[in-house]
Short mmCIF file of C-alpha atoms in Angstrom, two decimals:
data_model
loop_
_atom_site.label_atom_id
_atom_site.label_comp_id
_atom_site.label_asym_id
_atom_site.label_seq_id
_atom_site.Cartn_x
_atom_site.Cartn_y
_atom_site.Cartn_z
CA MET A 6 126.17 124.27 96.19
CA GLN A 7 122.59 123.60 95.03
CA GLY A 8 121.18 124.23 98.47
CA PHE A 9 123.56 127.07 99.42
CA ASN A 10 121.86 130.21 100.68
CA PRO A 11 123.98 132.89 102.41
CA GLU A 12 120.87 134.17 104.20
CA GLY A 13 120.07 130.75 105.70
CA PHE A 14 117.58 128.11 104.62
CA SER A 15 114.11 129.30 103.68
CA PRO A 16 111.60 126.60 102.59
CA GLU A 17 109.44 129.04 100.64
CA LYS A 18 112.47 130.07 98.53
CA CYS A 19 114.03 126.62 98.24
CA ARG A 20 114.47 125.21 94.70
CA ARG A 21 116.43 122.19 95.78
CA CYS A 22 115.84 118.56 94.79
CA PHE A 23 116.07 116.26 97.82
CA ARG A 24 117.29 112.76 96.94
CA ILE A 25 115.90 109.71 98.73
CA SER A 26 116.72 106.01 98.32
CA CYS A 27 114.12 103.34 99.11
CA MET A 28 112.77 100.03 97.81
CA MET A 29 110.09 99.08 100.36
CA ALA A 30 106.44 98.82 99.32
CA GLU A 31 105.33 101.30 101.96
CA VAL A 32 107.35 104.09 100.35
CA SER A 33 104.33 105.26 98.37
CA ARG A 34 102.44 105.67 101.65
CA ILE A 35 105.38 107.53 103.24
CA ILE A 36 106.24 109.86 100.38
CA GLY A 37 102.60 110.44 99.51
CA GLY A 38 102.05 111.33 103.16
CA ILE A 39 104.77 113.98 103.38
CA VAL A 40 104.36 115.55 99.92
CA PRO A 41 101.36 117.80 100.77
CA THR A 42 103.23 119.47 103.65
CA PHE A 43 106.45 119.50 101.64
CA LEU A 44 104.87 121.35 98.71
CA GLN A 45 102.89 123.68 100.94
CA GLN A 46 106.01 124.85 102.74
CA ALA A 47 108.42 124.66 99.77
CA PRO A 48 106.40 125.14 96.57
CA PHE A 49 109.51 125.28 94.33
CA ALA A 50 111.42 122.32 95.82
CA SER A 51 111.22 118.71 94.64
CA ILE A 52 111.95 115.12 95.67
CA HIS A 53 113.74 112.46 93.61
CA LEU A 54 113.10 108.90 94.80
CA ALA A 55 115.13 105.95 93.49
CA HIS A 56 116.11 102.41 94.45
CA HIS A 57 119.78 101.59 95.11
CA ASP A 58 121.28 98.20 95.95
CA ASN A 59 123.14 99.55 99.00
CA GLU A 60 121.26 102.35 100.74
CA PHE A 61 123.93 102.66 103.46
CA GLU A 62 126.67 103.30 100.91
CA GLN A 63 124.54 105.88 99.11
CA VAL A 64 123.81 107.74 102.34
CA LEU A 65 127.34 107.67 103.76
CA SER A 66 128.88 108.76 100.43
CA GLY A 67 126.47 111.69 100.17
CA ASN A 68 124.96 110.49 96.89
CA VAL A 69 121.51 110.76 98.49
CA ASP A 70 120.21 112.93 101.32
CA PHE A 71 118.17 110.16 102.96
CA ALA A 72 117.20 106.53 102.69
CA ILE A 73 114.15 104.77 104.10
CA VAL A 74 115.03 101.32 105.42
CA THR A 75 114.11 98.70 107.98
CA ARG A 76 116.16 99.62 111.05
CA VAL A 77 118.23 96.47 111.44
CA GLY A 78 122.03 96.32 111.33
CA LEU A 79 122.60 100.03 110.80
CA PRO A 80 126.24 101.19 110.54
CA PRO A 81 127.46 102.90 113.74
CA ASP A 82 128.13 106.22 111.98
CA ILE A 83 124.64 106.72 110.60
CA HIS A 84 121.77 108.83 111.96
CA TYR A 85 118.17 107.65 111.98
CA LEU A 86 114.62 108.73 112.72
CA ASP A 87 112.07 106.01 113.50
CA LEU A 88 108.93 106.47 111.40
CA TYR A 89 106.72 103.59 112.57
CA PRO A 90 106.96 100.04 113.96
CA ILE A 91 106.39 97.15 111.57
CA GLU A 92 103.14 95.26 112.08
CA ARG A 93 103.14 92.11 109.94
CA VAL A 94 100.06 90.52 108.39
CA VAL A 95 99.23 87.59 106.11
CA LEU A 96 98.20 88.62 102.59
CA PHE A 97 96.26 86.35 100.19
CA ARG A 98 93.62 86.36 97.45
CA LYS A 99 89.98 87.00 98.20
CA GLY A 100 88.20 83.73 98.78
CA HIS A 101 91.38 81.99 99.93
CA PRO A 102 90.76 79.04 102.31
CA LEU A 103 92.42 80.99 105.13
CA SER A 104 89.67 83.59 104.91
CA LYS A 105 87.00 80.94 105.55
CA LEU A 106 88.32 79.44 108.78
CA GLY A 107 85.98 81.46 110.99
CA ARG A 108 88.60 81.69 113.75
CA PRO A 109 91.93 83.40 114.40
CA LEU A 110 94.85 82.02 112.40
CA LYS A 111 97.25 79.50 113.92
CA THR A 112 100.86 79.01 112.90
CA TYR A 113 100.11 75.56 111.45
CA ASP A 114 97.53 77.19 109.14
CA LEU A 115 100.29 79.19 107.49
CA GLN A 116 102.57 76.17 107.23
CA MET A 117 100.05 74.45 104.95
CA TYR A 118 100.53 76.92 102.08
CA ASP A 119 103.37 77.79 99.75
CA ARG A 120 104.58 81.38 99.92
CA ALA A 121 105.66 84.34 97.87
CA SER A 122 108.44 86.10 99.76
CA ILE A 123 109.29 89.78 99.49
CA SER A 124 113.03 90.23 99.84
CA THR A 125 114.65 93.40 101.15
CA GLY A 126 117.97 92.66 99.48
CA ARG A 127 119.74 92.90 102.85
CA HIS A 128 120.68 89.24 103.27
CA ASN A 129 122.95 89.73 106.28
CA HIS A 130 120.28 91.22 108.53
CA TRP A 131 116.57 91.70 107.80
CA ALA A 132 115.98 89.52 104.75
CA GLY A 133 112.23 89.94 104.63
CA PRO A 134 109.01 90.26 106.64
CA ASP A 135 108.50 86.49 106.86
CA GLN A 136 111.80 86.13 108.68
CA SER A 137 111.58 84.21 112.02
CA ILE A 138 108.08 82.86 111.31
CA PHE A 139 109.18 79.53 109.78
CA PRO A 140 112.40 78.74 111.68
CA PHE A 141 112.20 74.93 111.28
CA GLU A 142 111.75 74.93 107.53
CA LYS A 143 114.78 73.70 105.59
CA PHE A 144 116.07 75.90 102.78
CA ARG A 145 112.77 77.79 102.61
CA GLU A 146 111.26 74.75 100.91
CA ARG A 147 107.72 76.21 100.85
CA THR A 148 108.85 79.47 99.21
CA ARG A 149 107.87 79.36 95.54
CA LEU A 150 108.54 82.98 94.58
CA THR A 151 111.13 85.43 95.91
CA THR A 152 111.40 88.95 94.57
CA THR A 153 112.01 92.56 95.54
CA ARG A 154 109.18 93.66 93.20
CA PHE A 155 106.09 93.91 95.36
CA ASN A 156 103.60 94.19 92.50
CA VAL A 157 104.86 90.85 91.14
CA VAL A 158 103.94 89.18 94.42
CA TRP A 159 100.52 90.81 94.50
CA GLU A 160 99.69 89.72 90.96
CA ALA A 161 100.80 86.15 91.74
CA LEU A 162 98.67 86.00 94.90
CA GLU A 163 95.53 86.95 92.97
CA LYS A 164 95.75 83.85 90.80
CA THR A 165 97.05 81.20 93.23
CA ASP A 166 96.75 79.97 96.80
CA LEU A 167 100.17 81.40 97.66
CA ILE A 168 100.34 83.54 100.80
CA SER A 169 102.73 86.35 101.65
CA ILE A 170 103.84 87.97 104.90
CA CYS A 171 104.15 91.74 104.65
CA GLY A 172 103.81 94.93 106.65
CA TYR A 173 100.41 96.40 107.42
CA ARG A 174 100.94 99.50 105.27
CA ALA A 175 102.09 97.43 102.30
CA ALA A 176 98.94 95.31 102.69
CA GLU A 177 96.81 98.48 102.68
CA ILE A 178 98.30 99.40 99.30
CA ALA A 179 98.03 95.84 97.95
CA VAL A 180 94.29 95.46 98.62
CA LYS A 181 93.56 98.74 96.86
CA ALA A 182 95.40 97.67 93.72
CA ASN A 183 94.57 93.95 93.65
CA ASP A 184 91.80 91.53 94.55
CA LEU A 185 93.40 90.63 97.89
CA GLU A 186 92.72 90.67 101.61
CA PHE A 187 94.75 90.18 104.77
CA LEU A 188 94.55 88.92 108.34
CA PRO A 189 96.71 89.44 111.45
CA LEU A 190 99.44 86.94 112.21
CA PRO A 191 98.66 84.12 114.66
CA SER A 192 98.84 85.36 118.25
CA GLU A 193 101.60 82.89 119.13
CA ILE A 194 103.98 84.56 116.66
CA ALA A 195 105.87 87.22 118.58
CA GLU A 196 106.36 90.49 116.73
CA PRO A 197 109.99 91.62 116.52
CA ASN A 198 110.69 95.14 117.74
CA ILE A 199 111.62 96.42 114.28
CA TRP A 200 110.97 99.86 112.83
CA ASN A 201 110.98 101.43 109.40
CA SER A 202 113.22 104.45 109.64
CA LEU A 203 114.64 107.43 107.82
CA ILE A 204 118.46 107.37 107.79
CA TRP A 205 121.08 109.97 106.83
CA GLY A 206 124.80 110.68 107.05
CA GLU A 207 126.85 113.36 108.74
CA ARG A 208 126.61 115.82 105.84
CA ALA A 209 122.81 115.77 105.90
CA HIS A 210 122.85 115.90 109.69
CA GLN A 211 124.11 119.49 109.62
CA ASP A 212 122.25 120.57 106.47
CA GLU A 213 119.46 123.06 107.24
CA GLY A 214 117.30 121.86 104.38
CA CYS A 215 117.60 118.24 105.53
CA ILE A 216 116.83 119.27 109.11
CA TRP A 217 113.64 120.93 107.87
CA LEU A 218 112.63 117.86 105.83
CA ARG A 219 113.32 115.53 108.78
CA LYS A 220 110.79 117.48 110.83
CA ILE A 221 108.15 116.84 108.15
CA PHE A 222 108.96 113.11 108.21
CA ALA A 223 108.78 113.08 112.02
CA GLU A 224 105.33 114.71 112.11
CA TRP A 225 104.01 112.35 109.45
CA GLY A 226 105.39 109.34 111.32
CA LYS A 227 103.58 110.33 114.52
CA ALA A 228 100.30 110.95 112.70
CA ASP A 229 100.41 107.73 110.67
CA THR A 230 101.32 105.57 113.66
CA LYS A 231 98.25 106.94 115.42
CA ARG A 232 96.13 106.31 112.31
CA VAL A 233 97.20 102.67 112.10
CA GLN A 234 96.73 102.08 115.83
CA ASN A 235 93.15 103.32 115.51
CA LEU A 236 92.52 101.02 112.53
CA VAL A 237 94.03 98.03 114.33
CA HIS A 238 91.77 98.56 117.33
CA SER A 239 88.64 99.17 115.31
CA GLN A 240 89.07 96.61 112.53
CA GLY A 241 91.51 94.02 113.86
CA TYR A 242 93.63 94.40 110.69
CA ARG A 243 90.81 92.95 108.61
CA HIS A 244 90.14 94.59 105.24
#
C-alpha cells in the first residue's frame, strides 16, 4: 500500500522507498549514477540498498523491488534489464612486477602470482570474475584469499604481490580508494558474454513506480556503457 496512488504514479509526489539487493563492488557506481536523476524527478522518494544471500529469493518473494546481479543462471520466471557487459581486468599494487613488463600481459604472467579472489556467493553459476581464466589449476591452489568483501581484497593487494581479477568499473573504484592500478587481461583470454543486470519479479513488473525506476536504470546503463567504451579506446584500460 506504500506506493498506492488512486490517481496513478507521479514521481514528483512519490514518497516511496524502493528496495534493492546487491553485493557487487560496482553497485556504488550504479546507484551513484542513477541517484541524481532519481532525486530530480522524485525529490521525496528514497532508495534502500542491502545485501542478501539469495537475491533471487528476495526478488521473487517481493521482499525487494529489484536486485543487481551478474546475469548467469537466472530463474525462468524473472525479468531482467541488462545494464552493461563485464570487462575484466587485472588489479594489483602500484609498482607491482606486472606493471614493469613493458609489453601486453600473457596468461603465463598471471599464473606466476598468487591471487585474491572476489566471490559472488553464487557457487552454482558465476562464482567470481576470475572464473575460466585458470582452468587447469587444481583446487584453486594459487588462491590465497577469498572473500565477498571487496575492500578487504583491495587493502590486501596494496601490501602484497597478490593479484585480483575484477570488472573494469570495480577497478575504477579501487584505484581511487587505494594505491592500486590495473591492466587489461591477456589477449588470448576470451571474454565471456556476461552482463551485470537489474532483475525483478512479476509484482514489480506491473508496478508503475518500478517501471519508472527501470527507465532511469536503462538510461544510465546506455550512458555508462558509452563512457567506458570511450575510456577503453582512449586509455587501453590503463589507469
